[in-house]
Short mmCIF file of C-alpha atoms and ligand atoms in Angstrom, two decimals:
data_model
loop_
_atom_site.label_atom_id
_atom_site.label_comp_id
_atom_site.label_asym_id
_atom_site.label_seq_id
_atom_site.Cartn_x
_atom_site.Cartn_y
_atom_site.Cartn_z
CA UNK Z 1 133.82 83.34 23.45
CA UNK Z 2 131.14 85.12 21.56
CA UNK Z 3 129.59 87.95 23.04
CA UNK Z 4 125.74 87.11 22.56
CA UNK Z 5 124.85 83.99 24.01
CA UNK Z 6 121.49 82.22 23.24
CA UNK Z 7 119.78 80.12 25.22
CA UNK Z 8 121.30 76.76 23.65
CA UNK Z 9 124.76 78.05 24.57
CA UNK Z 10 124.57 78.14 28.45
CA UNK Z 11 124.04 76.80 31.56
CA UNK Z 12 122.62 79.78 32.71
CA UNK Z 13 118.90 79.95 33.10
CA UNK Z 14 118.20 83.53 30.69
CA UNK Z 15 115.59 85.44 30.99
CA UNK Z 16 113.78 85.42 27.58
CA UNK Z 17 115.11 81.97 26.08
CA UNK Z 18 114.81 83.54 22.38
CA UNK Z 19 116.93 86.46 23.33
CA UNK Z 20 120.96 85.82 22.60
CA UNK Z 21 122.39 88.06 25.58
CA UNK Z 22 125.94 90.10 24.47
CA UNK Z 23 128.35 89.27 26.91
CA UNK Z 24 130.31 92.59 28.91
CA UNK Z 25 133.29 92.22 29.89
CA UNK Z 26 134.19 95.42 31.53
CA UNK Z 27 133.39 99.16 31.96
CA UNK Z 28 134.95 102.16 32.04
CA UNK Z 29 133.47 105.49 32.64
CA UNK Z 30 129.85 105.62 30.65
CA UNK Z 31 131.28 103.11 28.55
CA UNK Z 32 130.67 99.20 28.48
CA UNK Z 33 132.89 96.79 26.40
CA UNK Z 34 131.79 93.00 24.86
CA UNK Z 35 133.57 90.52 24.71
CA UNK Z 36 134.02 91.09 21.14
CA UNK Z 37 135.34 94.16 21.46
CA UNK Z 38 132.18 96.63 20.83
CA UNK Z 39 132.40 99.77 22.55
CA UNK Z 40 128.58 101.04 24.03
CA UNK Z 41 127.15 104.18 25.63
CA UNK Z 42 125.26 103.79 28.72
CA UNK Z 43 122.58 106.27 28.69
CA UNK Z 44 120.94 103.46 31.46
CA UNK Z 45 123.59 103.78 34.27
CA UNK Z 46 123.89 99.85 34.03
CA UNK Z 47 120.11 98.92 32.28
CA UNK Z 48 118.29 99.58 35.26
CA UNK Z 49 119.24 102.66 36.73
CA UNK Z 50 122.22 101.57 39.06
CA UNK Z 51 125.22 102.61 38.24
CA UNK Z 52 125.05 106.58 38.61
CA UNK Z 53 128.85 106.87 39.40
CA UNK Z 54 129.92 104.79 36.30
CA UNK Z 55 132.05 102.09 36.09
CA UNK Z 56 135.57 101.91 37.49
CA UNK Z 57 135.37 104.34 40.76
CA UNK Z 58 138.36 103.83 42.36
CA UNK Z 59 137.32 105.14 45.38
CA UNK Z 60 134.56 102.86 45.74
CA UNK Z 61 136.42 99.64 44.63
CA UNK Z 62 139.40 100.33 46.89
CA UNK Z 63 136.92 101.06 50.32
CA UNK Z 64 135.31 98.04 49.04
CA UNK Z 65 138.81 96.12 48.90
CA UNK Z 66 139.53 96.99 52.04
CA UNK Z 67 136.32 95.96 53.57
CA UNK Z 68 136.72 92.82 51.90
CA UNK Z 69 140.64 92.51 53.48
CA UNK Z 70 139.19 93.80 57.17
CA UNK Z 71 135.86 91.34 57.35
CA UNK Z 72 133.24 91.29 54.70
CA UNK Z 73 130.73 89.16 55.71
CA UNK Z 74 128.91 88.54 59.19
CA UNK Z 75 125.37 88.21 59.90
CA UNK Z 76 123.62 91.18 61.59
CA UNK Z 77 121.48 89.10 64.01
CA UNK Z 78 124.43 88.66 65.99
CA UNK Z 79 126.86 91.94 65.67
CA UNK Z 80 126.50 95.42 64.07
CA UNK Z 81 129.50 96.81 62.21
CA UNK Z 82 130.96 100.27 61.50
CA UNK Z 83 129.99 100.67 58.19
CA UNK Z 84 126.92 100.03 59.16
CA UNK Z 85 126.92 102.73 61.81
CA UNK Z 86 128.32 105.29 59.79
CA UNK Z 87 126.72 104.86 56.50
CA UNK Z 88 123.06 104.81 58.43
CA UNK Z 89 124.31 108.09 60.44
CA UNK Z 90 124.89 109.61 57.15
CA UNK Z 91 121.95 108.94 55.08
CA UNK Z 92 119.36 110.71 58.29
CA UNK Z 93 122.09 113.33 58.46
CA UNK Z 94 122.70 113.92 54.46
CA UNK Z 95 120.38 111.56 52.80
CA UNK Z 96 117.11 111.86 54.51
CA UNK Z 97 117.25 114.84 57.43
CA UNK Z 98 113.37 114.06 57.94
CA UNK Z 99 113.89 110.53 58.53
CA UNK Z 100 115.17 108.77 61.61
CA UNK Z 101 115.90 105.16 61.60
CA UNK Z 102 117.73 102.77 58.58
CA UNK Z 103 116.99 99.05 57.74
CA UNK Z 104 119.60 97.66 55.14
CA UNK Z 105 118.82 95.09 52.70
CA UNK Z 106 120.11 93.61 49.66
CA UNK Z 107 117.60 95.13 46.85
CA UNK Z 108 114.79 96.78 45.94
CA UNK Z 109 112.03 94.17 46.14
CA UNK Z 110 113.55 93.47 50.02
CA UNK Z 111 113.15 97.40 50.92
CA UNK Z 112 109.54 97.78 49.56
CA UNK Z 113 108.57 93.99 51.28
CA UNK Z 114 110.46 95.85 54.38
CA UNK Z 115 108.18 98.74 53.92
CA UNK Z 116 104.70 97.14 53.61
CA UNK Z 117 105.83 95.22 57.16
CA UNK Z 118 106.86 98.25 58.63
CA UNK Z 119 103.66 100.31 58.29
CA UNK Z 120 101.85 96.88 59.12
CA UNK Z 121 103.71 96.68 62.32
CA UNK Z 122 103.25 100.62 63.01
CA UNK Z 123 99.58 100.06 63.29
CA UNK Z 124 99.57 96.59 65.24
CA UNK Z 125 101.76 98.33 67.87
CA UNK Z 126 99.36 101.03 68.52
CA UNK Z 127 96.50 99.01 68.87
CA UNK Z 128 95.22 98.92 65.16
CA UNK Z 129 95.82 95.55 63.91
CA UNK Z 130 92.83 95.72 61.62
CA UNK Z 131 94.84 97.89 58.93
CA UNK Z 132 96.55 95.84 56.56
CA UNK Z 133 95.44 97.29 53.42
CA UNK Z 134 97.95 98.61 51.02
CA UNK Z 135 96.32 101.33 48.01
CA UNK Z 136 98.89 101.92 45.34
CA UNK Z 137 98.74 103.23 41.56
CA UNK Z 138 98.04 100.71 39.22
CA UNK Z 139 101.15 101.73 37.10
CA UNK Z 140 103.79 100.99 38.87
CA UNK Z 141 106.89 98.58 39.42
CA UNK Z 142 107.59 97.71 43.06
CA UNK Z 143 109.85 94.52 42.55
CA UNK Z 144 109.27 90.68 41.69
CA UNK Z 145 108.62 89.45 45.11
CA UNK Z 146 104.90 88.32 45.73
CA UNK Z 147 104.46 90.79 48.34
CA UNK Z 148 105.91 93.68 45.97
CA UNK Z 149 104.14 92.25 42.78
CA UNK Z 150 100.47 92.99 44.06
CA UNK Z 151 101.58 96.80 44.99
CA UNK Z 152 101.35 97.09 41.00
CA UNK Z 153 97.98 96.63 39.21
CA UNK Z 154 99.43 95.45 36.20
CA UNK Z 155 97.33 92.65 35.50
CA UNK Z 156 98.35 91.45 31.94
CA UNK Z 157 102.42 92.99 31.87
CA UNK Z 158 103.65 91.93 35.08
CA UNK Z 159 101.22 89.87 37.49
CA UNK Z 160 100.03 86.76 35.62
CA UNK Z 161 100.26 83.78 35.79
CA UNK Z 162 100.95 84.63 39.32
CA UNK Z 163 97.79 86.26 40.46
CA UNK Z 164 96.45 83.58 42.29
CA UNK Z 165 99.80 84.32 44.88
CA UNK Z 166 99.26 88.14 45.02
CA UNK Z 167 97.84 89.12 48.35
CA UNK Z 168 94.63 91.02 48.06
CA UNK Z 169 95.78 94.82 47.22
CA UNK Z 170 93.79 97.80 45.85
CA UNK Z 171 95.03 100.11 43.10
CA UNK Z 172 94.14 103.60 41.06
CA UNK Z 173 94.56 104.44 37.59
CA UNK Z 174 97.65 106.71 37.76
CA UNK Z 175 96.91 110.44 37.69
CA UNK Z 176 98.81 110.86 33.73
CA UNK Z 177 98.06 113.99 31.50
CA UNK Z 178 96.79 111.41 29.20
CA UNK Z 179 93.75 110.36 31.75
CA UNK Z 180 93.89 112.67 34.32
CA UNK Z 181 95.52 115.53 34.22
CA UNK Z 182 94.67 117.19 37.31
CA UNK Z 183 94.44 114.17 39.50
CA UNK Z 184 91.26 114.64 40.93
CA UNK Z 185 89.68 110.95 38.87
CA UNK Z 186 92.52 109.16 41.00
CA UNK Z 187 91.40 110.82 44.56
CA UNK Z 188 88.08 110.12 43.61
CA UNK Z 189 89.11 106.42 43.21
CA UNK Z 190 91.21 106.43 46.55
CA UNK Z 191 88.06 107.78 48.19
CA UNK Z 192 85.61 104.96 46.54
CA UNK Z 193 88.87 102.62 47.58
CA UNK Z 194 88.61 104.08 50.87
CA UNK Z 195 84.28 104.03 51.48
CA UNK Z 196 84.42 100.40 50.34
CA UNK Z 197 87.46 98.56 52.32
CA UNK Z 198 86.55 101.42 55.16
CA UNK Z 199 89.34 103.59 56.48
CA UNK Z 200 90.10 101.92 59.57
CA UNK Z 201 91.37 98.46 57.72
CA UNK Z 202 93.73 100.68 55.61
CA UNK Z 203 97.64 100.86 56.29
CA UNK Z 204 99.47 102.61 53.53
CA UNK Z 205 99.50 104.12 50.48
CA UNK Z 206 102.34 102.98 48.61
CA UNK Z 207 103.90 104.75 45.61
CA UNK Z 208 106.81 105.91 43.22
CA UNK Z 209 106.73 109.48 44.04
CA UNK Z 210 109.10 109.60 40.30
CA UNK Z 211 107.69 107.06 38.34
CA UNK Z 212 110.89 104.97 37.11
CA UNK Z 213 110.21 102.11 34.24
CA UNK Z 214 106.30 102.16 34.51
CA UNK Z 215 106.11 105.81 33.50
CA UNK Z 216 110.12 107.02 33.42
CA UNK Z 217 110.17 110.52 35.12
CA UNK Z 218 106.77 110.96 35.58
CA UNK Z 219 105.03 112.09 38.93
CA UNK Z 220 101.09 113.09 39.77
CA UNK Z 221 100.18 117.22 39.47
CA UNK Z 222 100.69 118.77 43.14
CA UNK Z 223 96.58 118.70 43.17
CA UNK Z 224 97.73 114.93 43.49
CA UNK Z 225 99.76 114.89 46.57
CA UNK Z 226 97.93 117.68 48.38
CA UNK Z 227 94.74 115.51 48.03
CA UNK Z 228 96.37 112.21 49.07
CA UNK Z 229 98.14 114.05 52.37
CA UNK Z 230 94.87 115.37 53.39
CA UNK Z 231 93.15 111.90 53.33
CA UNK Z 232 96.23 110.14 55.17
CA UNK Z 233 95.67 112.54 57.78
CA UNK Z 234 91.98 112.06 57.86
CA UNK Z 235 91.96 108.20 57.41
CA UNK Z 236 95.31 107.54 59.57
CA UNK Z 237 96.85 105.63 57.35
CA UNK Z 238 101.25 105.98 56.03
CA UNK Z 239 101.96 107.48 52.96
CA UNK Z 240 105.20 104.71 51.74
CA UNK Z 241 107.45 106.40 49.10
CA UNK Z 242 109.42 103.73 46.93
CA UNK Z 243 112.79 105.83 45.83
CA UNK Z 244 114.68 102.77 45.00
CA UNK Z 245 115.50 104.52 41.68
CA UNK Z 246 114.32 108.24 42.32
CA UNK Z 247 116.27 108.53 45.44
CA UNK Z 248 119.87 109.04 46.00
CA UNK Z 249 120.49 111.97 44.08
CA UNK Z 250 118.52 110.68 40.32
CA UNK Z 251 116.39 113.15 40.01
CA UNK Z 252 118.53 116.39 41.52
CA UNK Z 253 117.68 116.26 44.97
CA UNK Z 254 118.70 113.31 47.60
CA UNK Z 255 115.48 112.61 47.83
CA UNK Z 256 112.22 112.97 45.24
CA UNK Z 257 109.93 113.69 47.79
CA UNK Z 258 112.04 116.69 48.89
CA UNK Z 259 110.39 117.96 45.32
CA UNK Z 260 107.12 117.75 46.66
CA UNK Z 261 103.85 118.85 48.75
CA UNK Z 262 103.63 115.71 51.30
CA UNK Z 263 106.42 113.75 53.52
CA UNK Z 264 106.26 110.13 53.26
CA UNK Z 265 106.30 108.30 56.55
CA UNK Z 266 108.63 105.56 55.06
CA UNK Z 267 110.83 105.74 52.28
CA UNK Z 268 112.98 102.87 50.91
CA UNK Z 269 116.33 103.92 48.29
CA UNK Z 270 118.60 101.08 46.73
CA UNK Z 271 119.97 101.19 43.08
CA UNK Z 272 122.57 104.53 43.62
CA UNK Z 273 123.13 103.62 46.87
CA UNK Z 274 125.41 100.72 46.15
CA UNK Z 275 125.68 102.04 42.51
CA UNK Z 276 126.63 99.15 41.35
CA UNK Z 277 128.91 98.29 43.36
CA UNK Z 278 127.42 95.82 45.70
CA UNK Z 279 124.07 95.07 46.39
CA UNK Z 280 122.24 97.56 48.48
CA UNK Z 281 119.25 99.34 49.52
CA UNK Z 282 117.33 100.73 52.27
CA UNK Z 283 114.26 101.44 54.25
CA UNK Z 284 114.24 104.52 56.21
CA UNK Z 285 111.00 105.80 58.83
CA UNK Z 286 110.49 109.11 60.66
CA UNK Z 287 110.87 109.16 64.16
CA UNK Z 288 106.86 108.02 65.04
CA UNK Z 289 107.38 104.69 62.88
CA UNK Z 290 110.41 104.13 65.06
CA UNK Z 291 108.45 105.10 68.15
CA UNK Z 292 105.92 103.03 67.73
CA UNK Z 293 108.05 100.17 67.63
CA UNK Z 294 110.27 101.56 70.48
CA UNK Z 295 106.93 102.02 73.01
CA UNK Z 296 105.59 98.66 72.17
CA UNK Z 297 107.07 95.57 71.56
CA UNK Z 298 110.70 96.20 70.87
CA UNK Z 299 111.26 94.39 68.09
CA UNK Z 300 110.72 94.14 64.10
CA UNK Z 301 111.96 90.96 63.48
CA UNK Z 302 112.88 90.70 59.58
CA UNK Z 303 116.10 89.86 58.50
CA UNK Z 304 118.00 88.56 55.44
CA UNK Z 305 121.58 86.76 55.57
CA UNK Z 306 123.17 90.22 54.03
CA UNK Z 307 121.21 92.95 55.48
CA UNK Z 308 123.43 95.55 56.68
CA UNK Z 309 126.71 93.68 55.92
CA UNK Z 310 130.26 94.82 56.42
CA UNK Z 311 131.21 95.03 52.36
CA UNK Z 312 127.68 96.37 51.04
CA UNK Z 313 127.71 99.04 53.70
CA UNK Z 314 131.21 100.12 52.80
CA UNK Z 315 130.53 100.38 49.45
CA UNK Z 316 127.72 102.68 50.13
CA UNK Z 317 129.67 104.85 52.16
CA UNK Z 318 132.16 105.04 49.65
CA UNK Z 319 129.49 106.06 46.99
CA UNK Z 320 127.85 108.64 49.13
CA UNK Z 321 131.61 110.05 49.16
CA UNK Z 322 132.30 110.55 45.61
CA UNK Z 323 127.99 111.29 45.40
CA UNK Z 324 129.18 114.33 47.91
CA UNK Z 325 132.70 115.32 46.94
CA UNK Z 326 131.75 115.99 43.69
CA UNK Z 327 128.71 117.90 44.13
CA UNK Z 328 126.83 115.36 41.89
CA UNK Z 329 123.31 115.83 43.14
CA UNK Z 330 123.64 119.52 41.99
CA UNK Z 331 125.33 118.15 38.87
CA UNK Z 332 121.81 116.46 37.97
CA UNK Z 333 119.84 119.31 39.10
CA UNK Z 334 121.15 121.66 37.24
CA UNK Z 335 122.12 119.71 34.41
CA UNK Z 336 119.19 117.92 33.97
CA UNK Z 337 116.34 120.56 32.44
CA UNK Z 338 119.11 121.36 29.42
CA UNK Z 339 119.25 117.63 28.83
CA UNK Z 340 115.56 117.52 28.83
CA UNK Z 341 115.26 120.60 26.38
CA UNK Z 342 118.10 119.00 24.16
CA UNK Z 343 116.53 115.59 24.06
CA UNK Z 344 113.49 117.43 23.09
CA UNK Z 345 114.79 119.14 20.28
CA UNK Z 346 116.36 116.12 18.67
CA UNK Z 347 113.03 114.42 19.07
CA UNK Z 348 110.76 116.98 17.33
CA UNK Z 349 108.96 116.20 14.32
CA UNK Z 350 109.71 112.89 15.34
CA UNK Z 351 106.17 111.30 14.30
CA UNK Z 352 106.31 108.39 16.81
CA UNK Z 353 107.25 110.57 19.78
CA UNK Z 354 104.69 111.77 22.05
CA UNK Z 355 105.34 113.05 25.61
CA UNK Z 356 109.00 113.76 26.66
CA UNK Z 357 109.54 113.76 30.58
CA UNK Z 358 112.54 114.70 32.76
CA UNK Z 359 113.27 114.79 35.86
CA UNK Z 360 117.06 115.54 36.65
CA UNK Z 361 119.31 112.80 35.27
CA UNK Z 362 115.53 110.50 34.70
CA UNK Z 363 113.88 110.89 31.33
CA UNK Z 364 110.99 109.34 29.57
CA UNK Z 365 109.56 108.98 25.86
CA UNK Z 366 106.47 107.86 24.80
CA UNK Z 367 105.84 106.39 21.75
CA UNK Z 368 103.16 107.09 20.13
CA UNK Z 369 100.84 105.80 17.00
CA UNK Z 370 101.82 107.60 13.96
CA UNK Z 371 98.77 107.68 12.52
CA UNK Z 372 97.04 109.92 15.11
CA UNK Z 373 99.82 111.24 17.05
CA UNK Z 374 98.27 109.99 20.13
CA UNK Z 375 97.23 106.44 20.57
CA UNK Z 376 99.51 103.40 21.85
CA UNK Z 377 101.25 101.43 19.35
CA UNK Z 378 100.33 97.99 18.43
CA UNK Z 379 101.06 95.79 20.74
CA UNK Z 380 102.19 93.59 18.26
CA UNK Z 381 105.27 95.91 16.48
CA UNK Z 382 106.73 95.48 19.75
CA UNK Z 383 107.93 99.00 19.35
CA UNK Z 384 110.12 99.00 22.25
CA UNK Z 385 112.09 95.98 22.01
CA UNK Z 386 112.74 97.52 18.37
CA UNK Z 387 114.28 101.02 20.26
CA UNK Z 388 116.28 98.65 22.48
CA UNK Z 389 118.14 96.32 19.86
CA UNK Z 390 118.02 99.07 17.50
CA UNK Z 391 120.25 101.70 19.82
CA UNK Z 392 122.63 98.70 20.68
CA UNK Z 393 123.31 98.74 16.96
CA UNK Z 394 123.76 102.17 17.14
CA UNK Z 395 126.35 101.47 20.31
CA UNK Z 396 124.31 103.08 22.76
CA UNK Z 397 122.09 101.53 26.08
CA UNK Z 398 118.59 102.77 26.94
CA UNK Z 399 115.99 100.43 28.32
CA UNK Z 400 112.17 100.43 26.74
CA UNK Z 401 109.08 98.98 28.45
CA UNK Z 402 105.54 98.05 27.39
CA UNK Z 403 102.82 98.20 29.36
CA UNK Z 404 100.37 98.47 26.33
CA UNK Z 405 97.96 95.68 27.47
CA UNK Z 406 97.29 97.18 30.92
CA UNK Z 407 95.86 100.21 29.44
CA UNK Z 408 97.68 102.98 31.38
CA UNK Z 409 100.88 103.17 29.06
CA UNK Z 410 102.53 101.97 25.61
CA UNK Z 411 105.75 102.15 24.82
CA UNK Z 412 108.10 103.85 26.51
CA UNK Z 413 112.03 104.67 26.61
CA UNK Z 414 113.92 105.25 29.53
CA UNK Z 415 117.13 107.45 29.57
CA UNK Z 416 118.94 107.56 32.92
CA UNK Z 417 122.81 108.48 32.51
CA UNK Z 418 125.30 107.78 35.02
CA UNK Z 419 125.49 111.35 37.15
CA UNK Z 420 129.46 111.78 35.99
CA UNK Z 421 128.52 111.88 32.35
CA UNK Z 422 130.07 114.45 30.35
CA UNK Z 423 128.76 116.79 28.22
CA UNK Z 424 129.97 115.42 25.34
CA UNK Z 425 128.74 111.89 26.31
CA UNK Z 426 125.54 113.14 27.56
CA UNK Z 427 125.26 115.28 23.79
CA UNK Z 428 126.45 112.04 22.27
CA UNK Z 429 123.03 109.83 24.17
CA UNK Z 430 121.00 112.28 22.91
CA UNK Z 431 122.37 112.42 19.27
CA UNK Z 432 122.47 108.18 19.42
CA UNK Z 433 119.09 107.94 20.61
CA UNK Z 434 117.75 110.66 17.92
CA UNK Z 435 119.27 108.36 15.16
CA UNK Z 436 117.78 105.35 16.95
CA UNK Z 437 114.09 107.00 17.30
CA UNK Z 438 114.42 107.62 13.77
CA UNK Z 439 115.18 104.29 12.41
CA UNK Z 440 112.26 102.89 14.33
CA UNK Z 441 110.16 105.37 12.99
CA UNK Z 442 111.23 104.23 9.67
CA UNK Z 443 110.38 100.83 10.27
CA UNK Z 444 106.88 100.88 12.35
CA UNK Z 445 106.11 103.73 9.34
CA UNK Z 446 106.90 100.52 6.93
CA UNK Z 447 104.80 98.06 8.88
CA UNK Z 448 102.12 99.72 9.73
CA UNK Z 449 100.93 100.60 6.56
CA UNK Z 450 97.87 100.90 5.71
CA UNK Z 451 96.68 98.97 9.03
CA UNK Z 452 93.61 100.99 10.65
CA UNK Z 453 94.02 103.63 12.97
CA UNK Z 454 94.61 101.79 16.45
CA UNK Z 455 92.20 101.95 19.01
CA UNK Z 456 92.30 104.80 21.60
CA UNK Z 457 94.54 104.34 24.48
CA UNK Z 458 93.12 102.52 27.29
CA UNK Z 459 90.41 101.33 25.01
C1 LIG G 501 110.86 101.69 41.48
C2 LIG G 501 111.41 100.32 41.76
N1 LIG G 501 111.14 99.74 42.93
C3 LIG G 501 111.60 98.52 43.25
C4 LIG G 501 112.41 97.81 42.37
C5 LIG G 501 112.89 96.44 42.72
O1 LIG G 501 114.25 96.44 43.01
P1 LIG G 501 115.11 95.09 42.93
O2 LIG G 501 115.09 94.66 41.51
O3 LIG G 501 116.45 95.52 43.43
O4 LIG G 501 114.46 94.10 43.82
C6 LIG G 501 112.73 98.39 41.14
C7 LIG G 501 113.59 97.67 40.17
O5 LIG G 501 113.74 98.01 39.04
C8 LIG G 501 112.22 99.67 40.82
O6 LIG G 501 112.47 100.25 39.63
#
């Protein structure tokens, strides 16, 4: 079998039909191995931020062999199950100390739906069924559910030709250096947001405390947060926190929002928690969600077929093990600003690099327009898919997004190494990904010529 497979080849139904997808056939460590025997890095934990233990845990695959030789499948509706018990017990004792109550689901896009019912149902139980309204930053990635889809305002990249499905949902420029550094244009927004839709038909504001894809590793000045707390105490609405790739360690502390000036009311975490070992995430609420719930009608009825199942719940128990035994979380907080400072110095001069983010084990580069050192790429170089396929030659995995055509963002790389990387693999990313940057640079150098200066970003 060859190891990239195009779309004439299968009977699979591929993402991007002009893409040929590689084929892996197992991993070990940081390391991933196709079928034709190429050996590549994975500065991506997995592609998409998942697998922050590596691959080949035995820990994790024997508890989930035994979970699978005990029971690993019945439906929640009708029983609970230990690892249930226990791995919820853990997260509001280790995890999430602020929070009280834990909702499994399979994925990401289930926790955030999850979320946006929860706060809904918060508010209809105390007599406030008028607030439905979800405000969220416009640069964002919630999932690919209809529900999650319309917490991002990204219009052109992610939401057509699907708008006409998208609930109604309201959305501010995100607080960047680039537009605003201090934060106060997107209060100002949430307050228009707020006068127009009027406070009392607002539920939630829902965001990425640590921006993940949209913006890797970025997260709004403390001016930000400090404003936004004030008006969710003023306007009564819950401040949702989507950690699905920020929680769980990623960014050197369980939780992001531990990081910063406000407490979400609800948080949801999923990609470490299974780490890629089973599908897994999570929404957790502070005691007053739960209570409201609790006082009133006694039940929030939303349920899929795996939620809280025997073998995913192991799994994560198993994971929060090795997460805990090996003091990883410190690992990627105290690793994680010399990876930063590293990356950076391999990426200076660089003329296509602008800003270059961190966050523990999350990182971010923007790419930038040569020609002014500032403004977004053409859309049309496709600058990003170029870093992608170009680092795979190099034998390395990092994952590149662009959000050019929404205005808020161009290119932009995303580094997020497994938490049990070594130093010398970590220094090895870095090194591949240098090489990689400056290949592309090469080439969009090349193509862009003598092509005018592009037009300013967001322009
Ligand atoms: C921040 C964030 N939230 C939610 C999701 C959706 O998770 P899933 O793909 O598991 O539904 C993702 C997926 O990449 C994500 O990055």
């Amino acid at each position: 079998m060859t190891s990239a497979i195009g779309a004439e080849q299968t009977s699979v139904f591929p993402r991007f039909l002009d893409l040929a997808y590689p084929s892996i056939e197992r991993g070990e460590g940081v390391w991933l191995f196709t079928a034709d025997g190429r050996k590549i890095l994975d500065a991506c934990s997995g592609g998409a931020m998942v697998s922050c233990l590596g691959y080949g845990v035995q820990d994790v695959i024997e508890a989930a062999a035994s979970q699978a030789n005990a029971i690993a499948y019945y439906y929640n509706h009708h029983f609970t199950n230990r690892p249930q018990e226990q791995l919820a017990e853990r997260l509001v004792n280790v995890v999430a100390p602020e929070m009280a109550r834990v909702k499994f689901t399979s994925g990401g896009s289930e926790a955030n739906e999850a979320a946006i019912r929860l706060a809904r149902a918060y508010h209809v139980e105390r007599g406030q069924p008028q607030r439905w309204r979800v405000i969220s930053p416009a640069q964002a990635y919630h999932g690919s559910t209809f529900g999650t889809l319309a917490l991002s305002g990204r219009r052109h990249s992610l939401q057509q030709p699907y708008e006409d499905y998208l609930p109604e949902s309201f959305h501010l420029s995100p607080a960047t250096p680039r537009f605003d550094p201090t934060g106060e244009t997107a209060l100002g927004e949430l307050d228009r947001i707020v006068e127009k839709v009027g406070a009392d038909s607002i539920s939630a504001f829902f965001c990425e405390p640590v921006s993940a894809a949209a913006l890797p590793a970025y997260s709004p000045p403390p001016g930000f947060w400090e404003g936004l707390k004030k008006r969710a105490q003023r306007h009564g609405f819950l401040i949702c926190f989507d950690e699905i790739v920020s929680g769980m360690g990623r960014v050197g502390s369980w939780l992001a929002a531990h990081e910063l000036p406000i407490e979400p009311d609800i948080v949801t975490i999923g990609k470490g928690l299974g780490a890629g070992y089973a599908p897994l995430a999570a929404v957790l609420c502070r005691e007053h969600v739960f209570d409201a719930i609790a006082q009133g009608s006694r039940e929030f009825d939303l349920g899929h077929t795996w939620d809280g199942a025997p073998l995913p719940c192991a799994v994560g128990l198993a994971v929060l093990d090795v997460i805990q035994r090996r003091g990883l979380v410190d690992r990627v907080r105290e690793r994680g600003p010399r990876l930063l400072d590293e990356l950076r110095a391999a990426l200076k001069g660089s003329s296509i690099v602008g800003e270059v983010r961190g966050r523990g084990f999350l990182l971010g580069v923007e790419l930038v327009d040569p020609r002014d050192g500032s403004s977004f790429l053409p859309r049309e170089l496709d600058a990003a898919s170029r870093v992608d396929d170009t680092a795979f030659d190099l034998g390395l995995l990092v994952s590149s997004t662009q959000s050019t055509p929404d205005g808020y963002a161009g290119d932009e790389v995303l580094i997020a190494p497994a938490y049990t990387s070594s130093d010398a693999e970590l220094g090895l990313m870095v090194e591949r990904f240098a090489a990689t940057i400056a290949s592309v640079e090469r080439t969009v150098i090349h193509e862009l010529g003598r092509q005018p200066v592009a037009a300013a970003p967001g322009a």
